[in-house]
Short mmCIF file of C-alpha atoms and ligand atoms in Angstrom, two decimals:
data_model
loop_
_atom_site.label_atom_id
_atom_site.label_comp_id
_atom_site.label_asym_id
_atom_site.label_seq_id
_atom_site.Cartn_x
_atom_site.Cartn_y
_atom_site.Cartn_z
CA UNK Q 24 115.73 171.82 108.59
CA UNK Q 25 112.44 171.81 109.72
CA UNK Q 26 111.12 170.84 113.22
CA UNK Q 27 109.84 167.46 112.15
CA UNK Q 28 112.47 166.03 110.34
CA UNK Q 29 114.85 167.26 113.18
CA UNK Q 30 113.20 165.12 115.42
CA UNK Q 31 112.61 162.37 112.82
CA UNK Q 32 116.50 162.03 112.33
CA UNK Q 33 117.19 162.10 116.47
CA UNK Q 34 115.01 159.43 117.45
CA UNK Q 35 115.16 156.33 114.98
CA UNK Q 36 111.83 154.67 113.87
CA UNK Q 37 111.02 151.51 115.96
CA UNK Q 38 112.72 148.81 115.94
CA UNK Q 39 110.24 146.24 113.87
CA UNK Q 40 110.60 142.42 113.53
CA UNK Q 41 108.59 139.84 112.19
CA UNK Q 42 109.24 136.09 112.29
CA UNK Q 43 108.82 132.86 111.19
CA UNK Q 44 105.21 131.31 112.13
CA UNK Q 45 106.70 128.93 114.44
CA UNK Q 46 108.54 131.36 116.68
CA UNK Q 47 105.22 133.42 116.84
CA UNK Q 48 103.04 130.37 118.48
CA UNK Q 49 105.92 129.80 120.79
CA UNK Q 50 106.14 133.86 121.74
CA UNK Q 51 102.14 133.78 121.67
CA UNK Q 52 102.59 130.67 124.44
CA UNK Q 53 104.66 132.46 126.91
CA UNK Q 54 108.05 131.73 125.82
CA UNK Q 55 110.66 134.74 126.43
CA UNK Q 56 113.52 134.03 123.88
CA UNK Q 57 113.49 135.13 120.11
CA UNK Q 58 116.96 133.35 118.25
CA UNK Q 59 118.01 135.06 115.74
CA UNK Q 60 117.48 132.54 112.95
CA UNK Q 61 113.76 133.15 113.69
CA UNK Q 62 113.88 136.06 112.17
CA UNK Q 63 112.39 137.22 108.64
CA UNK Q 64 112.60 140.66 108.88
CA UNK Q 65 113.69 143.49 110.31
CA UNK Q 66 112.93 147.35 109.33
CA UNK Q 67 117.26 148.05 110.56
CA UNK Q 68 119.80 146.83 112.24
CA UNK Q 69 119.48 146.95 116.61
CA UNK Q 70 121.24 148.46 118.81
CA UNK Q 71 122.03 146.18 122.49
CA UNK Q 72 119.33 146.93 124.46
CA UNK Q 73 117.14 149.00 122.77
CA UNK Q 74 113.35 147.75 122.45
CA UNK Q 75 112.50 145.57 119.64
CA UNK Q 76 108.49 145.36 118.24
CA UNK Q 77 108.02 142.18 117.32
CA UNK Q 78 104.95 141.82 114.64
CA UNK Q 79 102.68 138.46 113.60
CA UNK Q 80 102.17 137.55 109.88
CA UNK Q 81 99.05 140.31 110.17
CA UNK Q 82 100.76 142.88 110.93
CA UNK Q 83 99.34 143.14 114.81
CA UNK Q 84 101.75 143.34 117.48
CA UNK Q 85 103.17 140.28 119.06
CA UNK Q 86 105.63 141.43 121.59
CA UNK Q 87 108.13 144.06 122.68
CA UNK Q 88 111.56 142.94 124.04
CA UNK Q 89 115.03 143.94 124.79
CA UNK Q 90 117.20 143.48 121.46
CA UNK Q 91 120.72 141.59 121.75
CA UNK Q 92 122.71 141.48 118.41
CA UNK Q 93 125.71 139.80 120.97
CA UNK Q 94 123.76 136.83 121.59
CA UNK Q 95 122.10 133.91 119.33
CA UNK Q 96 118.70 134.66 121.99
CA UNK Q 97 118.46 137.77 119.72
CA UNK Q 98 115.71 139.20 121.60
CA UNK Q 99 114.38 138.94 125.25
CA UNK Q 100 110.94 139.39 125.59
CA UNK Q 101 109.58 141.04 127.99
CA UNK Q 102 105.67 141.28 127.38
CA UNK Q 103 103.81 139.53 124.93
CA UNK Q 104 99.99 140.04 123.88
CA UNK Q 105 98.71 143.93 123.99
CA UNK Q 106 100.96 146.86 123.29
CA UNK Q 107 101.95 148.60 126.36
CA UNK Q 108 103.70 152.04 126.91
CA UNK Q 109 107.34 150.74 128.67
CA UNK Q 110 108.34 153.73 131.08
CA UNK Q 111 109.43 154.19 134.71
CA UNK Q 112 106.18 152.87 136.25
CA UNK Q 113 105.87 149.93 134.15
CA UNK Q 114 109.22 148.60 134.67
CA UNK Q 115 108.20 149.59 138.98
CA UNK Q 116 105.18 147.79 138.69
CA UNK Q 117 106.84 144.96 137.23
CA UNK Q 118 109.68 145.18 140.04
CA UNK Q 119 107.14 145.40 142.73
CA UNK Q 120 105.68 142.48 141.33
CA UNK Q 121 108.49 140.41 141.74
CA UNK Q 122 108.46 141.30 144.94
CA UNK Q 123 104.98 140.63 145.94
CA UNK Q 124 105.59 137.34 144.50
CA UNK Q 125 108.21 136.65 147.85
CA UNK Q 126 106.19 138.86 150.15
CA UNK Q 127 105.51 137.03 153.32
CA UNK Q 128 107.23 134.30 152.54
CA UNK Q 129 110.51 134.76 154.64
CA UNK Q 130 110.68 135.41 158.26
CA UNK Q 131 113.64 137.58 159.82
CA UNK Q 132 115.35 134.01 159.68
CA UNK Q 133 116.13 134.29 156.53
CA UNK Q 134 117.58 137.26 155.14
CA UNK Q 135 119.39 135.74 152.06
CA UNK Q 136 116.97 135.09 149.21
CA UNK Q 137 116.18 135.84 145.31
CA UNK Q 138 114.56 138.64 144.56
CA UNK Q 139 114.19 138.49 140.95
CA UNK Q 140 114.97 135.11 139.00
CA UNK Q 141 115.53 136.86 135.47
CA UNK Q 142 112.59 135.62 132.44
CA UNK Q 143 110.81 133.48 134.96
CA UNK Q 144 110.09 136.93 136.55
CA UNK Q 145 109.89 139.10 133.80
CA UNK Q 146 113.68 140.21 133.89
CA UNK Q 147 115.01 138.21 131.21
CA UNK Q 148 118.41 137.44 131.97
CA UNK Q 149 118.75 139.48 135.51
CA UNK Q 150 118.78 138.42 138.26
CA UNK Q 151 118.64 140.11 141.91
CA UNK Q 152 119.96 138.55 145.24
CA UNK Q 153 119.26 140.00 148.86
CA UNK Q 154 121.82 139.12 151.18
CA UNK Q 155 120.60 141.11 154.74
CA UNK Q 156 120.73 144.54 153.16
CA UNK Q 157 123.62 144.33 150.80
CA UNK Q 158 121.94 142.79 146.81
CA UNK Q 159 123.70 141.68 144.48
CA UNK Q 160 123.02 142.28 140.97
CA UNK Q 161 123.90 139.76 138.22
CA UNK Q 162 123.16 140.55 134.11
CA UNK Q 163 123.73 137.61 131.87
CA UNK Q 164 123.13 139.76 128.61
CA UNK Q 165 124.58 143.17 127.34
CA UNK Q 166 121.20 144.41 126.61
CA UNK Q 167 120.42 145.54 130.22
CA UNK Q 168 123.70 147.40 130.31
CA UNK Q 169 122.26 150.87 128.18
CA UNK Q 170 119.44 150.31 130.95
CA UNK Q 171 121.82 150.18 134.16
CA UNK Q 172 121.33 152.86 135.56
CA UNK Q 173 117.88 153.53 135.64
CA UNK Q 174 117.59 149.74 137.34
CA UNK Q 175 120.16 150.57 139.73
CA UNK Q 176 118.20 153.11 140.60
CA UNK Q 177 114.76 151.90 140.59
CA UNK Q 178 116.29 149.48 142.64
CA UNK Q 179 117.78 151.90 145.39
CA UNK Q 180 114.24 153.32 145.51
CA UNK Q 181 112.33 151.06 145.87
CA UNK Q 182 114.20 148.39 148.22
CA UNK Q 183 116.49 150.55 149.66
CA UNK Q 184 119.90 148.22 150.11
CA UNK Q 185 122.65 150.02 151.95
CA UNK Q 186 124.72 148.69 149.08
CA UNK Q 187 124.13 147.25 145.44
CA UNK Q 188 126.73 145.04 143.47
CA UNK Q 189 126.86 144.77 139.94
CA UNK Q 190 127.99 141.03 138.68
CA UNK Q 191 128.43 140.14 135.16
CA UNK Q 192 128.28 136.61 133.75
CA UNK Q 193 131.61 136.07 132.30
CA UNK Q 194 130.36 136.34 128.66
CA UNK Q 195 129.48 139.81 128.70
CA UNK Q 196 132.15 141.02 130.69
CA UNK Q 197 134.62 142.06 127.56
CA UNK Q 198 131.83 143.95 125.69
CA UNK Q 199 130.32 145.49 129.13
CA UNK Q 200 134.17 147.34 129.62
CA UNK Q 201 135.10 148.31 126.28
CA UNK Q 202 131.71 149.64 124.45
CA UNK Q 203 129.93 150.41 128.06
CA UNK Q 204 132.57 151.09 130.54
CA UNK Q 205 130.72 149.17 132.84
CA UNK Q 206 132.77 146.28 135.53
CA UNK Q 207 131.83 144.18 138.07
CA UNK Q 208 131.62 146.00 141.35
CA UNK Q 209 129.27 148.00 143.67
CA UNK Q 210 127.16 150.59 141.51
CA UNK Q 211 127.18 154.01 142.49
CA UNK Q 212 124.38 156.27 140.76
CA UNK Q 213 125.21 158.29 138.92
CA UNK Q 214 128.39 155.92 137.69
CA UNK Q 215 131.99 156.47 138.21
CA UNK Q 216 132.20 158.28 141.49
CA UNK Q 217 135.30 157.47 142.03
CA UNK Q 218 137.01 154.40 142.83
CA UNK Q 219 134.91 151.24 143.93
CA UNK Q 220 135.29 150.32 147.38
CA UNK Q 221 136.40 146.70 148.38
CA UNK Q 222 133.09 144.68 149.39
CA UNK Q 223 133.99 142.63 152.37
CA UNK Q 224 131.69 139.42 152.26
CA UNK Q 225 128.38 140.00 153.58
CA UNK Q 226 127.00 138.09 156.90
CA UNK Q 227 123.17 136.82 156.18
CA UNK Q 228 121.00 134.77 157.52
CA UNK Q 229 119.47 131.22 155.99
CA UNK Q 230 117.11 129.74 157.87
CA UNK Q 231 118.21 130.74 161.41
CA UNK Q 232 121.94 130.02 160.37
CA UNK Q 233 124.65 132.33 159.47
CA UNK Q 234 126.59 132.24 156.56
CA UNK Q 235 129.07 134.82 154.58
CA UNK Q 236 128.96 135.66 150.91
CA UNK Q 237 131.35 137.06 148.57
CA UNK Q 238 129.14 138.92 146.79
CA UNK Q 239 131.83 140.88 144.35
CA UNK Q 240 133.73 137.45 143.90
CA UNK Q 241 131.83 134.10 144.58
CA UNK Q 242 130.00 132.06 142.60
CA UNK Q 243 126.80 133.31 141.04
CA UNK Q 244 125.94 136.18 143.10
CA UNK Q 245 128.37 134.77 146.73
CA UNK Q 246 125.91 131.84 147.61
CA UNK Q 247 123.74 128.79 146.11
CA UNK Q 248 120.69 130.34 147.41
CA UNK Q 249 118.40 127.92 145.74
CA UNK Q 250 119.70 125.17 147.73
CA UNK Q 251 117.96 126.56 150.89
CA UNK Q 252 114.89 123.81 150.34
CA UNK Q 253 117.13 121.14 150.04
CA UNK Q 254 119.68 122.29 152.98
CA UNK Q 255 116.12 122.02 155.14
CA UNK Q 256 115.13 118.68 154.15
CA UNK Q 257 119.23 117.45 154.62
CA UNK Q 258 118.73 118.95 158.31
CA UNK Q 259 115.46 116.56 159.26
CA UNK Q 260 117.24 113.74 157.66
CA UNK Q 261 120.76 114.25 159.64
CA UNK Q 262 119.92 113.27 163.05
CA UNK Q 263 122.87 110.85 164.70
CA UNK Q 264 124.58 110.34 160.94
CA UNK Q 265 127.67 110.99 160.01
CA UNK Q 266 127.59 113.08 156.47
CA UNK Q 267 129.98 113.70 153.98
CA UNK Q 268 129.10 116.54 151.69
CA UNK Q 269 130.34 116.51 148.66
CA UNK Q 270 130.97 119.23 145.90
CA UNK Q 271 130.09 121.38 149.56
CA UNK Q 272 131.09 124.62 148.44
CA UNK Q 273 131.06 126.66 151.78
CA UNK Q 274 129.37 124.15 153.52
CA UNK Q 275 125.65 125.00 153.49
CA UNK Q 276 123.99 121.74 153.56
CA UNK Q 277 126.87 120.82 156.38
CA UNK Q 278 125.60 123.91 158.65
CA UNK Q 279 121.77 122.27 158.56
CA UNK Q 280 123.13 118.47 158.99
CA UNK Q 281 124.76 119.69 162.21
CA UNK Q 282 122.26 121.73 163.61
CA UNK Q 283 120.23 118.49 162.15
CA UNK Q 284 121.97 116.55 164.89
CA UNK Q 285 124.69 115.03 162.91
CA UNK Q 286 127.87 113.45 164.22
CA UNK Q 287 130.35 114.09 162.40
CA UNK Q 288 129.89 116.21 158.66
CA UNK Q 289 132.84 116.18 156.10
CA UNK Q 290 133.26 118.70 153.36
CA UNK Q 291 134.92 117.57 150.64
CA UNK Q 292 135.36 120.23 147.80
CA UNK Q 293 138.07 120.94 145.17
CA UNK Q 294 138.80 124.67 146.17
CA UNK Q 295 140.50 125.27 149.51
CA UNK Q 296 138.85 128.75 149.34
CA UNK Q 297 135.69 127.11 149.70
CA UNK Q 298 136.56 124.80 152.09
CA UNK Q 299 137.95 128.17 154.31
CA UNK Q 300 134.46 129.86 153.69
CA UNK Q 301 132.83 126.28 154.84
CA UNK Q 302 135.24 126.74 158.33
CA UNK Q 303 134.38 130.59 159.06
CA UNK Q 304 130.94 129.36 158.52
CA UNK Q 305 131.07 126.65 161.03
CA UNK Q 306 132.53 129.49 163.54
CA UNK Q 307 129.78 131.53 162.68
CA UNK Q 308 126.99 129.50 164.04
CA UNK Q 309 129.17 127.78 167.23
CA UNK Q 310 126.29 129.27 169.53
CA UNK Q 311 124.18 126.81 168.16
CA UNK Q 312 124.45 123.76 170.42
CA UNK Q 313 124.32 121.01 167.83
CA UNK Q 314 126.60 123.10 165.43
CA UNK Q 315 128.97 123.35 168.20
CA UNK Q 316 129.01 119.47 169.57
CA UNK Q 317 129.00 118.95 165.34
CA UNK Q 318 132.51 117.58 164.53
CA UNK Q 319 133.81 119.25 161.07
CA UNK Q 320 136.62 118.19 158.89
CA UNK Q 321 137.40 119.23 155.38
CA UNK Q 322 138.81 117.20 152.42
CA UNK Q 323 140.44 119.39 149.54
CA UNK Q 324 139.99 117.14 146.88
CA UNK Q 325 138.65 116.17 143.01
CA UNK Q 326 135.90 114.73 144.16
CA UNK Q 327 135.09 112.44 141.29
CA UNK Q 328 138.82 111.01 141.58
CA UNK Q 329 138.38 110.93 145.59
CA UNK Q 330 134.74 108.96 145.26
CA UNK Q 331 136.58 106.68 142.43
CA UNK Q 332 139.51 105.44 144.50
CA UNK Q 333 137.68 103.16 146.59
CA UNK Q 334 137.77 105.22 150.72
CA UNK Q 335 137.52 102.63 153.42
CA UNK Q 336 135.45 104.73 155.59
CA UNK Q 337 131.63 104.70 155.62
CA UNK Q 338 129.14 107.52 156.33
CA UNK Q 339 125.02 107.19 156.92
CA UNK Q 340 124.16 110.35 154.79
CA UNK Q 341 126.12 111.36 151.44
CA UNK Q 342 125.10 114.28 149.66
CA UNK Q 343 126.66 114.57 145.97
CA UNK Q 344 125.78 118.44 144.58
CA UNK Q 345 128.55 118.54 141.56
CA UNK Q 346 128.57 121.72 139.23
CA UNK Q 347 126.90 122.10 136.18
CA UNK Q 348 127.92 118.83 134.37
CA UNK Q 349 126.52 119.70 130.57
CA UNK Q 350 127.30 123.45 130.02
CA UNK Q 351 125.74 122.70 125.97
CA UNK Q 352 123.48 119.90 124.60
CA UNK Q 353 126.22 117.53 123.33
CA UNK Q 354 127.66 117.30 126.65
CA UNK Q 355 124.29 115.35 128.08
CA UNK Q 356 124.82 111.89 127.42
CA UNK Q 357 128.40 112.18 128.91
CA UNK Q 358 126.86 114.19 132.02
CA UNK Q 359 124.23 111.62 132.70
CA UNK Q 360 127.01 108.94 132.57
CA UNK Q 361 129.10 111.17 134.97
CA UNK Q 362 126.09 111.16 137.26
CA UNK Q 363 125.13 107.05 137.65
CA UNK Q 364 128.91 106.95 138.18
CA UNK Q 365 129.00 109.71 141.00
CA UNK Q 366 125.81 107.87 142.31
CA UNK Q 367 127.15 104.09 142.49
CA UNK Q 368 130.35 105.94 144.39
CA UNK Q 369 128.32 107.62 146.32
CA UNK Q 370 126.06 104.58 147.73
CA UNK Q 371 129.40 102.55 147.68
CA UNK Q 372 130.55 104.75 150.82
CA UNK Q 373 127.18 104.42 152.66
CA UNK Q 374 126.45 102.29 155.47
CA UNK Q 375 123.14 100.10 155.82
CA UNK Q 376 120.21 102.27 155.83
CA UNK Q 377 122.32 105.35 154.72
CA UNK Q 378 120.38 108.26 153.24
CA UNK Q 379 121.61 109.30 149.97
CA UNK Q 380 121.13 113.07 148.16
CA UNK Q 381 122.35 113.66 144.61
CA UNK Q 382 121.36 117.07 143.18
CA UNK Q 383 122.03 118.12 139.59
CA UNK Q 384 122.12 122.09 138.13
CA UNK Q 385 123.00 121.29 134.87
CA UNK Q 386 120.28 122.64 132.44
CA UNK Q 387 120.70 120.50 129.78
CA UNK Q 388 120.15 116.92 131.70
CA UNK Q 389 116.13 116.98 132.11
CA UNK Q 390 115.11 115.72 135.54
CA UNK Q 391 113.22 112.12 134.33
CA UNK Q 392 117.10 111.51 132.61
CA UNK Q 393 118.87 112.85 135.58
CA UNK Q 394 116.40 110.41 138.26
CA UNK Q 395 116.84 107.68 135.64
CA UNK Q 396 120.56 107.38 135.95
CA UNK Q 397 120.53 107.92 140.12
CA UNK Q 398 117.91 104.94 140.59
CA UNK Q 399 119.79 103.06 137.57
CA UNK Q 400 123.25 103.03 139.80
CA UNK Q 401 121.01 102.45 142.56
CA UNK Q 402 119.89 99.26 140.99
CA UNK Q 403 122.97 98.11 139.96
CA UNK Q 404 124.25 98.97 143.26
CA UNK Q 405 122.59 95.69 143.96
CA UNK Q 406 121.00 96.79 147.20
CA UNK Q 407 117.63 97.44 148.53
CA UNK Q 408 116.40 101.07 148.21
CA UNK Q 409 113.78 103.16 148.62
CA UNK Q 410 112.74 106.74 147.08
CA UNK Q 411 112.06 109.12 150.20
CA UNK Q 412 111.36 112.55 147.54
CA UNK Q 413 112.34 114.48 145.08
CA UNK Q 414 112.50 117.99 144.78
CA UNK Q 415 113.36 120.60 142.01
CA UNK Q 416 113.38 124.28 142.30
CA UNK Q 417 112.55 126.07 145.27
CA UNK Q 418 109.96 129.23 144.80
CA UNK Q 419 111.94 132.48 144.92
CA UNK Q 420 113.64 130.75 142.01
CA UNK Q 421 110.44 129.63 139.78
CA UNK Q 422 111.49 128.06 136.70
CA UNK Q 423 108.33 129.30 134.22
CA UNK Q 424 109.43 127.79 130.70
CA UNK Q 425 112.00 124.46 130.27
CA UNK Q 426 115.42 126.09 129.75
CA UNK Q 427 115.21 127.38 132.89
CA UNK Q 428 114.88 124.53 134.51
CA UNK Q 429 118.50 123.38 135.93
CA UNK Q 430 117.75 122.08 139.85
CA UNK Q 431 117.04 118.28 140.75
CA UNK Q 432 117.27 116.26 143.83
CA UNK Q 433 116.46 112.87 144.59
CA UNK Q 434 116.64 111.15 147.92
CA UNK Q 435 117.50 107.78 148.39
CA UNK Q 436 117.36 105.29 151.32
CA UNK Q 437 119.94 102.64 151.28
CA UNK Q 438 119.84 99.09 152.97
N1 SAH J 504 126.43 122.27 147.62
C1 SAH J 504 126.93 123.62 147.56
C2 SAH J 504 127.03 124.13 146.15
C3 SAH J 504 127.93 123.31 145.25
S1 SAH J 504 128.50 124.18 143.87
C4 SAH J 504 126.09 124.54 148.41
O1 SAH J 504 125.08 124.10 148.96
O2 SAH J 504 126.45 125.70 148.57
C5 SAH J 504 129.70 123.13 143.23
C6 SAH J 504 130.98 123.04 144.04
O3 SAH J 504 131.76 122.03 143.43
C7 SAH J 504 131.84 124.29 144.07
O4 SAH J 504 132.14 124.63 145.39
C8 SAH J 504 133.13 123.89 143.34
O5 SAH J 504 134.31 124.42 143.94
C9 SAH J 504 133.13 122.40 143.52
N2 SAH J 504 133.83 121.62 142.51
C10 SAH J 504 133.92 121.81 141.19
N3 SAH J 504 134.60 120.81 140.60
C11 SAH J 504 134.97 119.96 141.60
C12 SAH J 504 135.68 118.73 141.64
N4 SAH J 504 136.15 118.17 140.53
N5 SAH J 504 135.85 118.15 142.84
C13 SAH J 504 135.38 118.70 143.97
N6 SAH J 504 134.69 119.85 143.98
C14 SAH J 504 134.49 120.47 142.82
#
């Protein structure tokens, strides 16, 4: 065999798409996701992760992306416009951009922050967590797994964590063991060096307070990091209330209300490990004076049933943050129903001139629909109100094009 065709039959020819004319205006626009029924043609079948070349109707090239045959968002794009040669220093560059973007930006305060919020910063569907010097890791698509180590390491290299956890969303997790023999744990380069050490929860720092994540375990990567904007406006509105925080998770907007100057703050949250977390991280921060004179009680309960059932007791600041309410598209109207009723609960416990916060993450309830139903229980609430702000995703997690925008708030004063 000669030389050529050797190499010819080692290395398959690109990967070449092209697709329908309405997918190429939205790829020309900026958009990062190619669905598969977008596609006309294709010069093979892809393999996860390699890089697809996507072409116009001219035959000049579009984009270049990471190819997904597991997922309907069939490829991930990761630069659109001219060609460009995708090797180590372009995917540094691109890294070091990310950071850049958060350069500055956080004193030693805060050592818990996002370091890379997947398409939004050019890492379609990864994203990267800092928590003090431990990051986590978290892939929502198989096609970064071929690609895992040379991240992980790019990673260690450049940012230099004393440790780096790999999450996986739960999706992928089946495909990333059996055809990768990749898990959820930290990542050790190269791979498999023996057996994975237990990651005891990490201790950072969020604006001046402590708090612990699970970052092999918890929720998204251990922490709701982009509720840190919120947390600080909860904190200048807590002074002298009594809050109840509900949906608190680990109590992060609980920690600000007290150091805020609030009373009294109860967490009320369906999982008693959450409710522990939301303890060790009241102990955590007891040499802060207001933290410490703070009192804290916890309520392990379904909070929709517990807001339902009519509570005799009244609080002057009620902060509703429920999980993601509409996981698909037909599960909107029922979520924005779910929310006016968690609203007119939630103003039904507050006393005159309370301070109402209800925050939504689900992606498919657009803010306008989400505000609409808050200030339409407000109304029917059948007391005065008035609209102090609203707020939707905090910086170091940019939302660039409109699926991946999730985070609302709205605050409400209540006479
Ligand atoms: N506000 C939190 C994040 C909330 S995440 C923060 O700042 O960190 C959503 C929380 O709702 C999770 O802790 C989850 O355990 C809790 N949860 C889910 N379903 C619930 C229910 N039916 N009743 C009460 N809590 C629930």
């Amino acid at each position: 065999m000669s030389r050529a065709l050797r190499t010819a039959s080692a290395k398959p020819a690109t990967l070449r798409l092209r697709v329908t004319a309405a997918a190429e205006s939205i790829i020309r626009s900026g958009h990062p996701w190619l669905f598969a029924d977008s596609i006309r043609e294709q010069n093979r079948e892809g393999e996860t992760g390699e890089l697809a070349v996507i072409y116009d109707r001219k035959d000049r090239f579009l984009a270049a992306g990471l190819y997904d045959p597991d997922s309907t968002i069939r490829v991930r794009i990761l630069h659109a416009g001219k060609p460009q040669a995708i090797d180590r220093d372009w995917w540094r560059a691109r890294l070091e951009q990310a950071v850049a973007r958060r350069s500055g930006r956080f004193d030693d305060q805060t050592t818990g922050y996002r370091l890379i919020n997947g398409e939004s910063d050019g890492w379609p569907g990864l994203v990267l967590d800092r928590y003090d010097t431990t990051f986590g890791l978290k892939l929502y698509t198989t096609a970064w797994l071929p690609r895992l180590d040379e991240i992980a390491h790019l990673i260690k290299e450049t940012l230099r964590p004393t440790r780096l956890v790999l999450r996986l969303s739960r999706n992928i997790q089946a495909v990333a063991k059996n055809r990768f023999g990749i898990s959820e744990g930290p990542l050790t380069i190269p791979r498999g060096g023996g057996p994975t050490a237990a990651v005891a929860p990490v201790v950072f720092l969020e604006s001046g307070l402590r708090f612990e994540a699970d970052v092999l375990r918890g929720q998204k990567t251990g922490f709701f990091l982009d509720q840190r904007e919120n947390r600080r406006l909860v904190e200048s509105l807590a002074k002298g209330r009594e809050v109840l925080n509900a949906f608190s998770f680990t109590g992060g907007f609980s920690l600000y209300a007290a150091r805020g100057g609030a009373r009294r703050v109860t967490d009320l949250d369906i999982s008693e490990h959450a409710l522990a977390g939301a303890k060790r991280n009241f102990a955590l921060n007891r040499e802060v004076g207001a933290v410490a004179s703070c009192s804290h009680e916890t309520i392990q309960a379904d909070a929709f049933e517990w807001l339902e059932k009519g509570v005799k007791h009244r609080f002057d600041l009620v902060i509703l943050d429920p999980p993601s309410l509409a996981k698909r598209e037909s599960e909107r109207a029922g979520a924005i129903g779910a929310y006016e009723r968690l609203t007119a609960n939630g103003i039904r416990l507050l006393r005159r001139d309370g301070i109402l916060a209800a925050a939504s993450c689900s992606a498919h309830v657009p803010a306008e629909d989400f505000f609409s139903a808050v200030l339409r229980a407000a109304v029917l609430a059948g007391r005065q109100f008035i609209e102090l702000e609203r707020t939707g995703h905090p910086f170091d997690h940019a939302a660039t094009f409109p699926e991946a925008r999730y985070l609302k708030c709205v605050y409400l004063r209540i006479r």
